Each structure stands twice: as C-alpha cells, then as structure tokens.
C-alpha cells in the first residue's frame, strides 16, 4: 500500500491493519477468513496458486545410530546378555537366588553364634 493511500484501522489490542479499499476493510470487519477468499494473496499461498520457481526438494537428515555402552556394562556384555536364551537366563537367576539364600543363612548363623 503506497503512502497516504487506504485506511489505518487500530484494534483494541493495539494491532494496526492497513486497508487499500473499503472492500477489504468491510470483509475484515465481518471477520471473513482471507484464506477462503479466492482473490487474496493468502488464499493463493495456501492453495499453491500462481507461478513458482523450481523448488529444490528439502534434504532431510537421517539420524545416525550409535551403539553405546551403559555405565557399568560394556557394549560386549550388553550384546552377550541380549543373545542369551531364556533357559540360560533363568538358570543364572536361580543360581543368584541360591547364593543369596546361602549368604543369608551364614549371616543368621553368625548372629546366632554371637548372641550365645
């Protein structure tokens, strides 16, 4: 809009709008959506109208996956655990439980011995 042309409209929230013609001002005050008015610039942008230059396809960056160790376990141990079968894992769990029971029994025996 060229200087000294059109009207300036200020809303209650202090936003300014410049209108070139009474047509645009009227449609704005009727709260018409400029995306649905076929002759507006916004409609043409939204609906890809008009001549556009050759737009190169945007290149997307693919995320690179890294195999990282966790604190207290190297990558090799993690892989070994992954490849274990359920039977081997169950056997290891049973063995660990048995060793804990043995330790608890020994502790109880020591405590009983001290109290006597």
PDB file of C-alpha atoms in Angstrom, residues 31-101:
ATOM      1  CA  UNK A  31     -14.371 -11.374  10.292  1.00  0.00           C
ATOM      2  CA  UNK A  32     -14.079 -13.146   6.943  1.00  0.00           C
ATOM      3  CA  UNK A  33     -11.133 -15.514   6.714  1.00  0.00           C
ATOM      4  CA  UNK A  34      -8.811 -14.282   3.982  1.00  0.00           C
ATOM      5  CA  UNK A  35      -7.712 -17.881   3.289  1.00  0.00           C
ATOM      6  CA  UNK A  36     -11.176 -18.656   1.932  1.00  0.00           C
ATOM      7  CA  UNK A  37     -11.469 -15.556  -0.309  1.00  0.00           C
ATOM      8  CA  UNK A  38     -10.317 -16.662  -3.741  1.00  0.00           C
ATOM      9  CA  UNK A  39      -8.740 -13.342  -4.768  1.00  0.00           C
ATOM     10  CA  UNK A  40      -6.492 -12.794  -1.716  1.00  0.00           C
ATOM     11  CA  UNK A  41      -2.743 -13.353  -1.527  1.00  0.00           C
ATOM     12  CA  UNK A  42      -3.206 -15.642   1.487  1.00  0.00           C
ATOM     13  CA  UNK A  43      -5.575 -17.918  -0.459  1.00  0.00           C
ATOM     14  CA  UNK A  44      -3.096 -18.148  -3.326  1.00  0.00           C
ATOM     15  CA  UNK A  45      -0.244 -19.020  -0.922  1.00  0.00           C
ATOM     16  CA  UNK A  46      -2.253 -21.655   0.969  1.00  0.00           C
ATOM     17  CA  UNK A  47      -3.573 -23.330  -2.190  1.00  0.00           C
ATOM     18  CA  UNK A  48      -0.305 -23.132  -4.184  1.00  0.00           C
ATOM     19  CA  UNK A  49      -1.669 -20.905  -6.959  1.00  0.00           C
ATOM     20  CA  UNK A  50       0.442 -18.863  -9.333  1.00  0.00           C
ATOM     21  CA  UNK A  51       3.884 -19.329 -10.821  1.00  0.00           C
ATOM     22  CA  UNK A  52       6.620 -20.623  -8.563  1.00  0.00           C
ATOM     23  CA  UNK A  53      10.246 -21.196  -9.447  1.00  0.00           C
ATOM     24  CA  UNK A  54      11.739 -24.663  -9.350  1.00  0.00           C
ATOM     25  CA  UNK A  55      11.880 -25.536  -5.676  1.00  0.00           C
ATOM     26  CA  UNK A  56      14.605 -27.996  -4.775  1.00  0.00           C
ATOM     27  CA  UNK A  57      13.420 -30.848  -2.571  1.00  0.00           C
ATOM     28  CA  UNK A  58      14.419 -30.341   1.027  1.00  0.00           C
ATOM     29  CA  UNK A  59      17.060 -32.768   2.153  1.00  0.00           C
ATOM     30  CA  UNK A  60      16.243 -34.492   5.395  1.00  0.00           C
ATOM     31  CA  UNK A  61      18.977 -35.591   7.734  1.00  0.00           C
ATOM     32  CA  UNK A  62      18.786 -39.184   8.809  1.00  0.00           C
ATOM     33  CA  UNK A  63      19.567 -39.921  12.435  1.00  0.00           C
ATOM     34  CA  UNK A  64      22.767 -41.873  12.876  1.00  0.00           C
ATOM     35  CA  UNK A  65      22.529 -44.751  15.332  1.00  0.00           C
ATOM     36  CA  UNK A  66      25.402 -45.403  17.697  1.00  0.00           C
ATOM     37  CA  UNK A  67      25.927 -48.419  19.917  1.00  0.00           C
ATOM     38  CA  UNK A  68      26.970 -47.013  23.261  1.00  0.00           C
ATOM     39  CA  UNK A  69      27.814 -48.735  26.500  1.00  0.00           C
ATOM     40  CA  UNK A  70      25.855 -48.076  29.670  1.00  0.00           C
ATOM     41  CA  UNK A  71      27.600 -47.201  32.928  1.00  0.00           C
ATOM     42  CA  UNK A  72      28.775 -50.446  34.496  1.00  0.00           C
ATOM     43  CA  UNK A  73      28.300 -52.565  31.351  1.00  0.00           C
ATOM     44  CA  UNK A  74      30.356 -52.555  28.189  1.00  0.00           C
ATOM     45  CA  UNK A  75      28.793 -52.998  24.761  1.00  0.00           C
ATOM     46  CA  UNK A  76      30.100 -56.567  24.592  1.00  0.00           C
ATOM     47  CA  UNK A  77      28.363 -57.588  27.823  1.00  0.00           C
ATOM     48  CA  UNK A  78      25.111 -55.983  26.674  1.00  0.00           C
ATOM     49  CA  UNK A  79      25.275 -57.924  23.397  1.00  0.00           C
ATOM     50  CA  UNK A  80      26.053 -61.152  25.272  1.00  0.00           C
ATOM     51  CA  UNK A  81      23.016 -60.654  27.533  1.00  0.00           C
ATOM     52  CA  UNK A  82      20.818 -59.937  24.516  1.00  0.00           C
ATOM     53  CA  UNK A  83      21.812 -63.123  22.749  1.00  0.00           C
ATOM     54  CA  UNK A  84      21.243 -65.308  25.854  1.00  0.00           C
ATOM     55  CA  UNK A  85      18.353 -67.732  25.739  1.00  0.00           C
ATOM     56  CA  UNK A  86      15.623 -67.657  28.383  1.00  0.00           C
ATOM     57  CA  UNK A  87      16.767 -71.013  29.790  1.00  0.00           C
ATOM     58  CA  UNK A  88      20.314 -69.729  30.389  1.00  0.00           C
ATOM     59  CA  UNK A  89      18.977 -66.548  31.978  1.00  0.00           C
ATOM     60  CA  UNK A  90      16.582 -68.476  34.250  1.00  0.00           C
ATOM     61  CA  UNK A  91      19.447 -70.731  35.340  1.00  0.00           C
ATOM     62  CA  UNK A  92      21.605 -67.700  36.182  1.00  0.00           C
ATOM     63  CA  UNK A  93      18.758 -66.121  38.185  1.00  0.00           C
ATOM     64  CA  UNK A  94      18.210 -69.351  40.117  1.00  0.00           C
ATOM     65  CA  UNK A  95      21.936 -69.589  40.862  1.00  0.00           C
ATOM     66  CA  UNK A  96      21.996 -65.982  42.123  1.00  0.00           C
ATOM     67  CA  UNK A  97      18.965 -66.597  44.360  1.00  0.00           C
ATOM     68  CA  UNK A  98      20.563 -69.721  45.822  1.00  0.00           C
ATOM     69  CA  UNK A  99      23.802 -67.869  46.593  1.00  0.00           C
ATOM     70  CA  UNK A 100      21.829 -65.078  48.320  1.00  0.00           C
ATOM     71  CA  UNK A 101      19.977 -67.650  50.431  1.00  0.00           C
TER      72      UNK A 101
END
